Each structure stands twice: as C-alpha cells, then as structure tokens.
Short mmCIF file of C-alpha atoms and ligand atoms in Angstrom, two decimals:
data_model
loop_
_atom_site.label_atom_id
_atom_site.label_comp_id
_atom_site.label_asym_id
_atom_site.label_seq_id
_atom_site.Cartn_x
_atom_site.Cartn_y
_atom_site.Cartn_z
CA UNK A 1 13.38 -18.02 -1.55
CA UNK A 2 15.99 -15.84 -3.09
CA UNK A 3 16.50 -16.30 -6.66
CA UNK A 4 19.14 -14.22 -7.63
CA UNK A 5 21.42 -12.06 -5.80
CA UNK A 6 22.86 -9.01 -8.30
CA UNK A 7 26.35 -7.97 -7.32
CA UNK A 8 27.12 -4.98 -9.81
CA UNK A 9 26.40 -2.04 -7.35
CA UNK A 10 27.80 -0.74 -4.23
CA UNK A 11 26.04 -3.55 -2.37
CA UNK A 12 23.70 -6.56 -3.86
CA UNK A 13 20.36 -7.01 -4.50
CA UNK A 14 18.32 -10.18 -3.50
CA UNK A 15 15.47 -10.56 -5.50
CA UNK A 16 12.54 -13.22 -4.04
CA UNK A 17 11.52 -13.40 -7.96
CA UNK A 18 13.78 -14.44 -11.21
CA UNK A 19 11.31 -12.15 -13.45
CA UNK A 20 11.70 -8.63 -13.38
CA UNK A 21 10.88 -6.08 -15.72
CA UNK A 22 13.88 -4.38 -17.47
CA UNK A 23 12.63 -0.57 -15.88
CA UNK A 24 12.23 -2.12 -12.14
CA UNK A 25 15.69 -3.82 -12.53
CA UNK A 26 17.44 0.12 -13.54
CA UNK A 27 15.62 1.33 -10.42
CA UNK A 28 17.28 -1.23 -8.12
CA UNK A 29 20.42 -0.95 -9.25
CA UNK A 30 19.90 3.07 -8.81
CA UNK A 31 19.20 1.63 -5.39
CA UNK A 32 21.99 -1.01 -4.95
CA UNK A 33 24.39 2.12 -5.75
CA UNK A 34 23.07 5.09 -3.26
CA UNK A 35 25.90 5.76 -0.96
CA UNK A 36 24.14 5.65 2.24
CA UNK A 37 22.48 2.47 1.26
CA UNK A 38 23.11 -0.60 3.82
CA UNK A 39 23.52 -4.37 3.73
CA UNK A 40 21.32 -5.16 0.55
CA UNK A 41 18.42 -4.23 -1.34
CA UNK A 42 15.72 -6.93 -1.38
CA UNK A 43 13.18 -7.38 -3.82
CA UNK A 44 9.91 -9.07 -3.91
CA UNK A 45 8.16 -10.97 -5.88
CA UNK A 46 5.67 -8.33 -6.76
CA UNK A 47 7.70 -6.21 -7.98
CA UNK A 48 7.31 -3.53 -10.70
CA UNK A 49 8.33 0.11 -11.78
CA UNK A 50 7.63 2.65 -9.17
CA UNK A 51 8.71 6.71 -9.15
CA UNK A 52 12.34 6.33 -8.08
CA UNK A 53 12.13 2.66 -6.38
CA UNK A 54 10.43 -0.37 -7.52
CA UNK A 55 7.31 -1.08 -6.01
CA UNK A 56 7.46 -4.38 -3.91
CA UNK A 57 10.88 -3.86 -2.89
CA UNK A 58 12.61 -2.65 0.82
CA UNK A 59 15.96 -0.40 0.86
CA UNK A 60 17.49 0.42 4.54
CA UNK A 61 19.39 3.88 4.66
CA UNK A 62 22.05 5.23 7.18
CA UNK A 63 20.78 9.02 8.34
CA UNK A 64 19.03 8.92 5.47
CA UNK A 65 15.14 9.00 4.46
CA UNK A 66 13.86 9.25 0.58
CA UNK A 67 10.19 10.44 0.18
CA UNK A 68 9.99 8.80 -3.29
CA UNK A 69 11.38 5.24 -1.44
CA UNK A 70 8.08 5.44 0.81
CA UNK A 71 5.92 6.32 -2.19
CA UNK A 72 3.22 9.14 -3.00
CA UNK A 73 0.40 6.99 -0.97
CA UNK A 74 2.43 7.74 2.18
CA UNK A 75 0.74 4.95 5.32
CA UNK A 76 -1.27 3.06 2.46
CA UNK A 77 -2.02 -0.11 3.73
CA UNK A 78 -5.08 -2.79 4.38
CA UNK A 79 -7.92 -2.92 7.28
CA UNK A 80 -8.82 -6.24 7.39
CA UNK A 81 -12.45 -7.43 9.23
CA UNK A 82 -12.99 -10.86 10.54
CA UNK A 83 -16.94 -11.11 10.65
CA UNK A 84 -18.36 -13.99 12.24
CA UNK A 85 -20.47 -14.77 9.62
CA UNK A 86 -20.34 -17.98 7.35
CA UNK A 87 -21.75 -16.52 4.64
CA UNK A 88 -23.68 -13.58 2.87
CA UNK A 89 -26.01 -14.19 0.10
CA UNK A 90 -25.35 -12.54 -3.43
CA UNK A 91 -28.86 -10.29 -3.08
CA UNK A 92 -28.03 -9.58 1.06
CA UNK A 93 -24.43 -8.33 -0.74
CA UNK A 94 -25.73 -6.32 -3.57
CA UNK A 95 -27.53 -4.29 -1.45
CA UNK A 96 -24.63 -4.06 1.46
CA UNK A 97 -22.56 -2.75 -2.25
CA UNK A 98 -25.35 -0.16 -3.09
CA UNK A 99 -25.19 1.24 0.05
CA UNK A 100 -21.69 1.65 0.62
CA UNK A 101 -21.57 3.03 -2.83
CA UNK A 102 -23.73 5.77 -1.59
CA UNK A 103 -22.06 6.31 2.06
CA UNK A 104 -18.64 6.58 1.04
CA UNK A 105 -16.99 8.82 -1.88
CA UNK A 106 -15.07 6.74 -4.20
CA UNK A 107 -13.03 7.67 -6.66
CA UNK A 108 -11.28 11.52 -6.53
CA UNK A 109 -14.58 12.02 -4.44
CA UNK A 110 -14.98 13.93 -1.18
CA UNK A 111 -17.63 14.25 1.59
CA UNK A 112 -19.64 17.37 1.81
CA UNK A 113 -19.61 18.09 4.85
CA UNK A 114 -15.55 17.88 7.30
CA UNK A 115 -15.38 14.91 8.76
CA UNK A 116 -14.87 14.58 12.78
CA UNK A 117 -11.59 16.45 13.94
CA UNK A 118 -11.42 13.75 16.62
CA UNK A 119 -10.95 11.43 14.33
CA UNK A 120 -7.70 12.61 13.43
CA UNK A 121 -3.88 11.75 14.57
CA UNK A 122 -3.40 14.49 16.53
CA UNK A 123 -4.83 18.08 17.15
CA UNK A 124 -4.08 20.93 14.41
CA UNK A 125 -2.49 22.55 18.03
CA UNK A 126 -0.05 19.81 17.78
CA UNK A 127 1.01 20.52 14.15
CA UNK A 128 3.98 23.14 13.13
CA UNK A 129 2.80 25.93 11.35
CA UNK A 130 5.20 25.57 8.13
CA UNK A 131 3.67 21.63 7.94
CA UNK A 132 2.35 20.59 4.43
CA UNK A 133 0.24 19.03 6.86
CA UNK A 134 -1.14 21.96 8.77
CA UNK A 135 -2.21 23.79 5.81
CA UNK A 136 -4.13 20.46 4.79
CA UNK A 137 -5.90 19.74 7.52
CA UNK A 138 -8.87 21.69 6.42
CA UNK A 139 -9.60 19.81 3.23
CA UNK A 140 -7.90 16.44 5.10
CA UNK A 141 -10.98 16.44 7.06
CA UNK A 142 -13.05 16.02 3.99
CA UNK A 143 -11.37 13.36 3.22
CA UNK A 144 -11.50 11.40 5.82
CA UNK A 145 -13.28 7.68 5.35
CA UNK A 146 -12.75 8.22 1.22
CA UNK A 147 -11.56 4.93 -0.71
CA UNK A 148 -9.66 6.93 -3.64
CA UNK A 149 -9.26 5.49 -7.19
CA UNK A 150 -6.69 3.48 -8.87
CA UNK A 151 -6.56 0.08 -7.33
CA UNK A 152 -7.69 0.96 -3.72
CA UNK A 153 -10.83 -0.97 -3.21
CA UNK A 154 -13.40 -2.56 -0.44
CA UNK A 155 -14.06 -6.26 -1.41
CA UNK A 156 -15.87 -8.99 1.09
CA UNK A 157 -14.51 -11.96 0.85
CA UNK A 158 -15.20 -15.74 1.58
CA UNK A 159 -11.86 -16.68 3.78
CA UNK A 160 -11.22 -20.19 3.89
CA UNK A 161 -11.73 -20.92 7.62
CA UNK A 162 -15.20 -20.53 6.90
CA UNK A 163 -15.77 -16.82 7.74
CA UNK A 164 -16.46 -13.54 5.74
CA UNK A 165 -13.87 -11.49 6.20
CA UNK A 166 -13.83 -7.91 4.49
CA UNK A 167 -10.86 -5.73 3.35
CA UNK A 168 -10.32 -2.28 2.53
CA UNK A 169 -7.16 -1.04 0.55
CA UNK A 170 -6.62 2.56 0.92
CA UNK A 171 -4.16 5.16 2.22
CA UNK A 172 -3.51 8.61 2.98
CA UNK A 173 -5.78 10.07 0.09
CA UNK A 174 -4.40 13.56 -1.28
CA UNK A 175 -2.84 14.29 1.80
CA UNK A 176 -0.16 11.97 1.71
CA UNK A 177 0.33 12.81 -2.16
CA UNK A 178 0.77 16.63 -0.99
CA UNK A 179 3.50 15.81 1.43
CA UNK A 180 5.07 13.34 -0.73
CA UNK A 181 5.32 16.16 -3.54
CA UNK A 182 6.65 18.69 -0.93
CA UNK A 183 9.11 16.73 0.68
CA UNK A 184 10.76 15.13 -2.64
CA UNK A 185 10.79 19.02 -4.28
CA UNK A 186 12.43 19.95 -1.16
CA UNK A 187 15.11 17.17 -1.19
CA UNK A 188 15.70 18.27 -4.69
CA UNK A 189 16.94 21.52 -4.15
CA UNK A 190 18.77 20.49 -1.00
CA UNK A 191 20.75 17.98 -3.24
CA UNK A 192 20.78 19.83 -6.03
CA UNK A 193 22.65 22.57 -4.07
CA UNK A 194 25.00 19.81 -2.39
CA UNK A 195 26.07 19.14 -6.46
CA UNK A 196 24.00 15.89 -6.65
CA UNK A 197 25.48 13.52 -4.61
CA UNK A 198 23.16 11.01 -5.53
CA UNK A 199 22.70 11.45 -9.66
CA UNK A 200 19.23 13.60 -10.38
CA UNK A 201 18.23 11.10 -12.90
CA UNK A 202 17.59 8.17 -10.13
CA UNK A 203 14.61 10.82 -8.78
CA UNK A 204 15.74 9.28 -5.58
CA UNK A 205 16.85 12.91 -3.79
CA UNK A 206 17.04 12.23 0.42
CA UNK A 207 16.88 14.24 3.48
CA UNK A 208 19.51 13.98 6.01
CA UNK A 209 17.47 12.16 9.18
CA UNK A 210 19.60 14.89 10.92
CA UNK A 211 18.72 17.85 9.35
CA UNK A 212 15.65 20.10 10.44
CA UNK A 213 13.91 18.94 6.59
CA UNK A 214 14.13 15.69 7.25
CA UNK A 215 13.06 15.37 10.88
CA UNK A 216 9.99 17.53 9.11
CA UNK A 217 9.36 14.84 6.77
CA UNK A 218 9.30 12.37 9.48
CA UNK A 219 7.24 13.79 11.49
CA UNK A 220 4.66 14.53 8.30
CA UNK A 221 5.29 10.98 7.13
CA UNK A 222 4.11 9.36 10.64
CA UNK A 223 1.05 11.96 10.35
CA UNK A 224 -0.01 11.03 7.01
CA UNK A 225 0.61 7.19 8.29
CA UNK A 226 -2.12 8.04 11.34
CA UNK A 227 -4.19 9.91 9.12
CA UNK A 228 -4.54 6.55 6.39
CA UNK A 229 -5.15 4.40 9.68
CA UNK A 230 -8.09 6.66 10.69
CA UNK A 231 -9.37 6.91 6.82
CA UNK A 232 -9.89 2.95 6.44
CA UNK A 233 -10.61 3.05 10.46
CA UNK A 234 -13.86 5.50 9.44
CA UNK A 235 -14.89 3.44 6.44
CA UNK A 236 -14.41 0.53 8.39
CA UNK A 237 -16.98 1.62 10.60
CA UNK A 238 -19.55 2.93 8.40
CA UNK A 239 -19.33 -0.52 6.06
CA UNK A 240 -19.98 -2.57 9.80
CA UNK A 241 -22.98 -0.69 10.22
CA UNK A 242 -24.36 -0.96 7.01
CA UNK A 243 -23.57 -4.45 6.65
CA UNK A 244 -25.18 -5.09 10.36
CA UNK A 245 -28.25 -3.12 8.96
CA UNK A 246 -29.01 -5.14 5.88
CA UNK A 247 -28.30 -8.57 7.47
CA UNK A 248 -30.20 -7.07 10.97
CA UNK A 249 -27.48 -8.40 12.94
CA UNK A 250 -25.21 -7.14 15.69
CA UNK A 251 -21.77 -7.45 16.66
CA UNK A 252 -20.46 -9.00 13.66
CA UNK A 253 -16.64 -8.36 14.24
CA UNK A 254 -14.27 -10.87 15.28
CA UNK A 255 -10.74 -9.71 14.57
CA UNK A 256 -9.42 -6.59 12.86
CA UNK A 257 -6.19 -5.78 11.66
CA UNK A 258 -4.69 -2.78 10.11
CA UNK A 259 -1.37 -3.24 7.93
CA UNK A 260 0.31 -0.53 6.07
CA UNK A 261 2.80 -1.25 2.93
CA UNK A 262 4.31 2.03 2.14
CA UNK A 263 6.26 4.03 4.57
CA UNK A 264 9.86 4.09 6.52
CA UNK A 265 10.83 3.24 9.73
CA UNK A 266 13.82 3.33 11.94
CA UNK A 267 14.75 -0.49 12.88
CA UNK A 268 17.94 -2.69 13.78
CA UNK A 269 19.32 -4.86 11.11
CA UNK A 270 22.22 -7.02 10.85
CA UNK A 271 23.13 -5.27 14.09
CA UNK A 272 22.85 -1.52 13.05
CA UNK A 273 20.37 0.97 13.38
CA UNK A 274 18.95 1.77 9.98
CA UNK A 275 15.94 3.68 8.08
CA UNK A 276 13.54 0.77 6.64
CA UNK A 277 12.03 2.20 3.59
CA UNK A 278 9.27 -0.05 2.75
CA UNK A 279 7.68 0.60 -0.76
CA UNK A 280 5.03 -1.80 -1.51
CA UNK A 281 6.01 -4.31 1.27
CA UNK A 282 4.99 -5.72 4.89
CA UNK A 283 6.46 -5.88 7.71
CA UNK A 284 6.92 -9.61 8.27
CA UNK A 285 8.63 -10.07 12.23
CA UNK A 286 8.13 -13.27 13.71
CA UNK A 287 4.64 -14.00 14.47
CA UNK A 288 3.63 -10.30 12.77
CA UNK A 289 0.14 -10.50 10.99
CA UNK A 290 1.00 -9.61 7.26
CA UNK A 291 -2.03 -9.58 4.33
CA UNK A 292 -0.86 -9.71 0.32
CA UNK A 293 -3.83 -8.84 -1.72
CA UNK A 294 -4.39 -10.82 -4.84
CA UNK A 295 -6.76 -9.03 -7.40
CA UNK A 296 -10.69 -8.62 -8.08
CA UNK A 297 -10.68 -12.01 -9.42
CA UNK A 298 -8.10 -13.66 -7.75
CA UNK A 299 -7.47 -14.82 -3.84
CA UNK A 300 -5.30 -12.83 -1.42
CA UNK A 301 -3.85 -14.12 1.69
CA UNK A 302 -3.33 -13.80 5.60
CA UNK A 303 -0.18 -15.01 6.85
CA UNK A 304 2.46 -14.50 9.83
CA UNK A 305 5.63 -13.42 9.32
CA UNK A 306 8.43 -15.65 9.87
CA UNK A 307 11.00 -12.50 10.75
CA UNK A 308 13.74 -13.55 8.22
CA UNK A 309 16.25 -10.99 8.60
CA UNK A 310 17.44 -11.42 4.48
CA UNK A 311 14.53 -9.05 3.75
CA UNK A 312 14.75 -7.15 6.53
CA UNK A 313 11.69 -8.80 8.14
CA UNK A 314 9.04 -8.02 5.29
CA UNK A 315 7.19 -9.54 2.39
CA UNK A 316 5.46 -8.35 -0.82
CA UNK A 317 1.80 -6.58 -0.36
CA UNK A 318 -0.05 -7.97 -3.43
CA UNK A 319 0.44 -9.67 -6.70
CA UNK A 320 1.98 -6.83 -8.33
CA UNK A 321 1.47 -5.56 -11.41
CA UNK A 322 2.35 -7.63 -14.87
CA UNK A 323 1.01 -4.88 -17.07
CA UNK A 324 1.23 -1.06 -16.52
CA UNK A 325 -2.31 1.03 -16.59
CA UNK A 326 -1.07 1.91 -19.78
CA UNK A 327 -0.88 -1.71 -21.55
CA UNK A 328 -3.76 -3.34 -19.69
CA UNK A 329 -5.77 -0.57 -21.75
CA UNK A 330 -4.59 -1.45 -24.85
CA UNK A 331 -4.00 -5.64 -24.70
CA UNK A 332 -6.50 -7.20 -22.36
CA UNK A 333 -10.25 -7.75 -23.71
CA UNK A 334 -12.84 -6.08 -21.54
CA UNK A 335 -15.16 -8.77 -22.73
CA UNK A 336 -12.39 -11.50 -21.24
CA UNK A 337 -11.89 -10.23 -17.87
CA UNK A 338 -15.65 -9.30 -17.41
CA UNK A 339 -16.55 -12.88 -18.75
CA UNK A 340 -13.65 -14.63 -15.98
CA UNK A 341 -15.18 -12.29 -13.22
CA UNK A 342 -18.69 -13.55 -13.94
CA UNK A 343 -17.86 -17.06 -13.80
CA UNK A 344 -16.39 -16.92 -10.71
CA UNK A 345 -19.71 -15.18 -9.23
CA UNK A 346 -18.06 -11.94 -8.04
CA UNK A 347 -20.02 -8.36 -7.83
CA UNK A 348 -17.17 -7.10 -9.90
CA UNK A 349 -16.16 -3.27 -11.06
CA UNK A 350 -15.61 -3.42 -14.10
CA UNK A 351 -17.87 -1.66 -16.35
CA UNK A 352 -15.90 0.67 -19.25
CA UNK A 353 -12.60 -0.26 -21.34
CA UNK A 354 -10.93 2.21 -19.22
CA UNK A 355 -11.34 0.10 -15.84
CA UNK A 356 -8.86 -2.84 -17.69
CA UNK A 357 -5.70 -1.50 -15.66
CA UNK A 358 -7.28 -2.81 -12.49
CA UNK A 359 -8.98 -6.37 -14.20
CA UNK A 360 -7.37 -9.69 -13.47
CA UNK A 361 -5.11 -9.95 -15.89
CA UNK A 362 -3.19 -6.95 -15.17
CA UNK A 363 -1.72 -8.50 -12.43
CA UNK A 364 0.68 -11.61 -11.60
CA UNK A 365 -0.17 -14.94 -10.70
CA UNK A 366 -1.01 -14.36 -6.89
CA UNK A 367 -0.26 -18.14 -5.86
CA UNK A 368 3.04 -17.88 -7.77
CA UNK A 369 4.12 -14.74 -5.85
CA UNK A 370 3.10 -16.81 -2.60
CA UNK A 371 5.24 -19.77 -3.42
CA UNK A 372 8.00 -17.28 -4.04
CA UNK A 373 8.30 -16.04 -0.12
CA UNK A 374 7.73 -18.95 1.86
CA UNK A 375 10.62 -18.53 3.61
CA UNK A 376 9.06 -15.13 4.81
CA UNK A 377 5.59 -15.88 5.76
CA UNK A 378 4.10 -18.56 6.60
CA UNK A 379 -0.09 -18.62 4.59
CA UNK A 380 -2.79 -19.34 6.97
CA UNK A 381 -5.94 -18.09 5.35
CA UNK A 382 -6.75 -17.63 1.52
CA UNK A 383 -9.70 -15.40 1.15
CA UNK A 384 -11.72 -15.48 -2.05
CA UNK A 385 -13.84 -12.51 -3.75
CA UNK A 386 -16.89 -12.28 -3.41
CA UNK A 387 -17.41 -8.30 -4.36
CA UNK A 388 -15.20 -5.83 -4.98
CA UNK A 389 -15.68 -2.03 -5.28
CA UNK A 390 -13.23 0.05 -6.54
CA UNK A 391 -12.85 3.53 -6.91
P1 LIG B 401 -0.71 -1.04 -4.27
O1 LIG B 401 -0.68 -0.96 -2.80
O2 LIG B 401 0.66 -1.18 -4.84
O3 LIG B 401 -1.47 0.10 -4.86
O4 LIG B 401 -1.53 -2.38 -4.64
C1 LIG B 401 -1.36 -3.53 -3.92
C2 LIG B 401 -1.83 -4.77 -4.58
O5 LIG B 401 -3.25 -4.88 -4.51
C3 LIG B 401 -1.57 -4.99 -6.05
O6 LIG B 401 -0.26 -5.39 -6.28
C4 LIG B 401 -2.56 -6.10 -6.39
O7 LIG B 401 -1.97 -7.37 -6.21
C5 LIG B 401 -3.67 -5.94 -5.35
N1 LIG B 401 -4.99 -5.58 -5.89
C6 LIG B 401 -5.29 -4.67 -6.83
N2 LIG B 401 -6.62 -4.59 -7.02
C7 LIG B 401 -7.19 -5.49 -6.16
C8 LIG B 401 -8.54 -5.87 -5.86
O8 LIG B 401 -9.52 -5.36 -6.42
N3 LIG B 401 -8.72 -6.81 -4.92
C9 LIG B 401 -7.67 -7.40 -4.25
N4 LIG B 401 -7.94 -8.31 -3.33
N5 LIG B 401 -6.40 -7.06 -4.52
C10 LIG B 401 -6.15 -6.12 -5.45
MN1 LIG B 402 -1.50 0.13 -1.32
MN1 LIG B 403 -2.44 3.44 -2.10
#
C-alpha cells in the first residue's frame, strides 16, 4: 500500500515503504523535480541509494530516457527454473555446486575460449559501427554464461509447492556497464552544452528519445537487455545439464521464466505515452509473472502482478539493501551470519569478512517488503535456500 505520498517537487512521490534512507529520499526528490518527469515517482519498498535514482524505485519520462535511471547492470534480471523434482539431497547438491563452480566463471571471471556468436541478440552485421556495443562484441562473447560478482548469484531452492526450483541473478556483465558509462558521459556533455537544464549535481543527465544519441542508447540498451537474457539463458543450460548428470536424470524442467529489473521501456500510463524507467523494479501487469529475491538466508517469492496503475504496473525486485557494502563490512559479525546460515542448512558463500555486504543481515526483512505491495502482486510461491553461489 502507499504509505506516504511527498508533495514538495514538481510532481509527488508515492512511496510503498514509510522507511527510507535520508540519501535515497534526496535522489527522489531530484526525481520528483526533473522537468520532463510525468504523473509521479513511485517508490518501493526496497528501496535504497542508487547512482542518480534510488534503487527499487520507477520514474516515467516524456521524450526523455536517463542511462543512470536504468542503472549500470543494463537488462539485469532473474531466470527462474521449475524442476520437477521434490527434492535434492545436501551431498547430490554439493557436488551439483562443485561443478558449476568449475563450469561457469564467477566473479570478474571470463571463459577462455568466445562463447557461441549464435547465442547472441543479433549479428555483429546488424550492429552500427560507432555502437559501444559493436566494439564489445569481441570480449562480449567471452562473457557470455558468466554470473559476475556483487550480489548476482545461482541458488536452488526448495519452493513451497513442493518442487526445486533454481534461480540465477545476473545481467549484462561488463557490457552493459560499458554502455551505461558511454551513454551517461555522452548525456553529460549534451546537457552540459544545453547549460544544465536538469542541475549536474542530480547525475541524472538524459537523452532526448528524439535525438540521434538517444535513439543510440535505445537501441544499445535493448541489446545489452538481449545480451543479459542470453547470459543467464547459457548458464541456465549448462547448470540443467550438470544437475541432470549428477542426479542421472532427464528432462527435469517444468517452467522457466526470465524477468529483468533494470531497464526502460516505452508504455501508456494514465493515458499518455511515456518512457518507464525501471531501476530495481518488475514489471507487475495483470497476470505478469514477477520474482523478488530475498537473500542467501532468507526466502524470495513468485507472484503475479495485479497491474495497479499507481506504480505504473511494477513491484520491488528483492529485499533491498538495509546496509551499504560499506557498513555490512564494518557492523555485522562474520561469525553471526555464518552461524544463522548454518542453522538453516544452506550451502552458503560466505567464507572471508569481506563477503559480509552480501550476508543476511545486509538486507531488509524480505516478508516485510512483501506485506508492503500487496496491492501490486499477489505471492503464490515462497522458495527457500537451499545453496547459494555467489560470485
Ligand atoms: P540487485 O538486482 O539490486 O543487484 O539485487 C536484487 C536483490 O537480490 C537484493 O535487493 C536482495 O534482496 C536480493 N539478493 C541479494 N543476494 C541474494 C542471494 O544470495 N539470494 C537471493 N535469493 N536473493 C539475494
Ligand atoms: Mn539485479
Ligand atoms: Mn545486476
């Protein structure tokens, strides 16, 4: 439900939450105040500090697109398996972990050897010559089917209609970051030479939709969202098989969804049609399959979209950060989280002080931030941990 609606700016801001930290707040209200921005700014109840715009929040812009309001991870998102099996054992899933360990790069990894060029969105034929994304595509194709640090992860999961369902969290890998950097440089100087319409210290600088830059973004942007389906669509593949191989079984798959959380699209709201930057949110239509990821300890969720127009059909894509990388460092006890991890019974990463930013306790309470958009999504299937590898 909404909790508060801010009416200081140039239009409101509906937050789904009534907590909000003090940096996220300045960064909506940066929002709320853009001159192109329409209707409302809505927040959601993951929300927390991003570059520009909050994270876990949706902004809809007239002729206007913002490559810091559809983040650095441009098309990250969730590929979500349905397996149809009850349940794996811990031993069967320790060594399903070891090999995918040794299949995929993790971290700021890379494969050896390009990946297949089929594989990708579209041919490097197909691409402009003066694309970020053309002069990537080289190193892209090592790339492809890498997981990426920082909270992207694969976990299998116990879901709680009885199947095990696994999830991987990644998105366009450097790629996206490349374009990202490119794009919001670019919009820089374009503004800056316009006098700033838009004050430089909201490091919110847009691209007219009409102007040859930012039909270039856009057409980069939907690349780099192709290119993140066909990275978790790859490691998706290779984690069936090995998972098939160690429980010598065949045609595990049920279902399989694939659900980004960070890009912009063009859409009609309140009657108009408008630029949908989602940053850290779903796309929640009516009937639309959204999935909000908990943590390593803690449940996420399945649910359908009840296509409330308020937040312009979308709800939040996790928990959300209650602690920046920085402070879960410093204040949690590695000891703690490793100790809650093991009681639950999860194949857990967390090893060194330095993993703390991505323990438990560095995020919100996940059943909280549920109860907060009910009138969003609808839950239909909580899915437990069972072992998470991270990057
Ligand atoms: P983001 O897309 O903003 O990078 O992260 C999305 C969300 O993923 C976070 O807000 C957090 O709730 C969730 N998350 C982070 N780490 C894990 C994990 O290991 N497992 C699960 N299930 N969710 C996680
Ligand atoms: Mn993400
Ligand atoms: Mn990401």
């Amino acid at each position: 439900m909404i909790k508060r609606i801010i009416k200081k700016g140039r239009i409101p801001i509906k937050l789904w939450t009534d907590e909000i930290e003090e940096g996220a707040l300045r960064q909506a209200e940066n929002l709320s105040n853009l001159p192109f921005a329409y209707s409302h700014i809505a927040i959601m109840p993951d929300v927390h500090e991003g570059f520009g715009m909050p994270i876990g929040a949706i902004a809809a812009f007239e002729d206007v697109v913002i490559p810091h309001a559809v983040g650095v991870d441009i098309g990250c998102g969730i590929h979500a398996i349905k397996t149809n099996l009850p349940q794996i054992n811990k031993k069967q899933l320790q060594a399903i972990v070891k090999l995918i360990k040794s299949a995929i790069p993790l971290g700021f990894k890379k494969h050896k050897l390009p990946q297949d060029k089929n594989l990708m969105p579209s041919p490097l034929s197909k691409l402009s010559k003066n694309f970020v994304t053309y002069k990537e595509y080289d190193n892209a194709l090592y790339s492809l089917g890498t997981l990426g640090g920082g909270n992207h992860f694969i976990e299998f999961q116990e879901g709680s209609d009885g199947f095990i369902w696994i999830m991987i969290h990644s998105g366009s890998r450097n790629l996206g970051k490349q374009v990202a950097d490119y794009y919001h440089r670019l919009a820089k100087k374009l503004n800056e030479r316009m006098g700033y319409p838009v004050p430089e210290s909201y490091e919110l600088f847009f691209l007219s939709t009409k102007s040859q830059e930012g039909q270039m973004y856009l057409e980069e942007m939907n690349f780099c969202i192709g290119y993140a389906k066909a990275n978790r669509n790859l490691m998706a593949k290779r984690i069936i098989g090995i998972t098939e191989t160690v429980l010598s079984k065949r045609d595990i798959v049920i279902e399989e969804h694939d659900v980004i959380h960070n890009y912009a699209s063009l859409e009609k709201h309140f009657s108009k049609k408008v630029w949908v930057h989602r940053k850290g949110a779903t796309k929640a239509s009516e009937g639309d399959i959204c999935i909000i990821l908990g943590s390593q300890g803690s449940e996420s969720y399945i649910a359908i979209g009840l296509g409330n127009e308020e937040s312009f059909k979308s709800c939040s894509h996790g928990a959300g950060r209650i602690l920046s990388r920085h402070k879960a460092r410093k204040s949690l006890s590695l000891a703690n989280e490793i100790k809650k991890l093991n009681k639950l019974g999860i194949i857990h990463s967390l090893n060194s002080k330095r993993d703390l930013d991505e323990a438990p306790g560095a995020y919100k309470d996940i059943s909280k931030v549920i109860q907060n958009q009910l009138d969003l999504i609808k839950p239909i299937i909580q899915l437990r941990p069972l072992a998470v590898i991270k990057g």
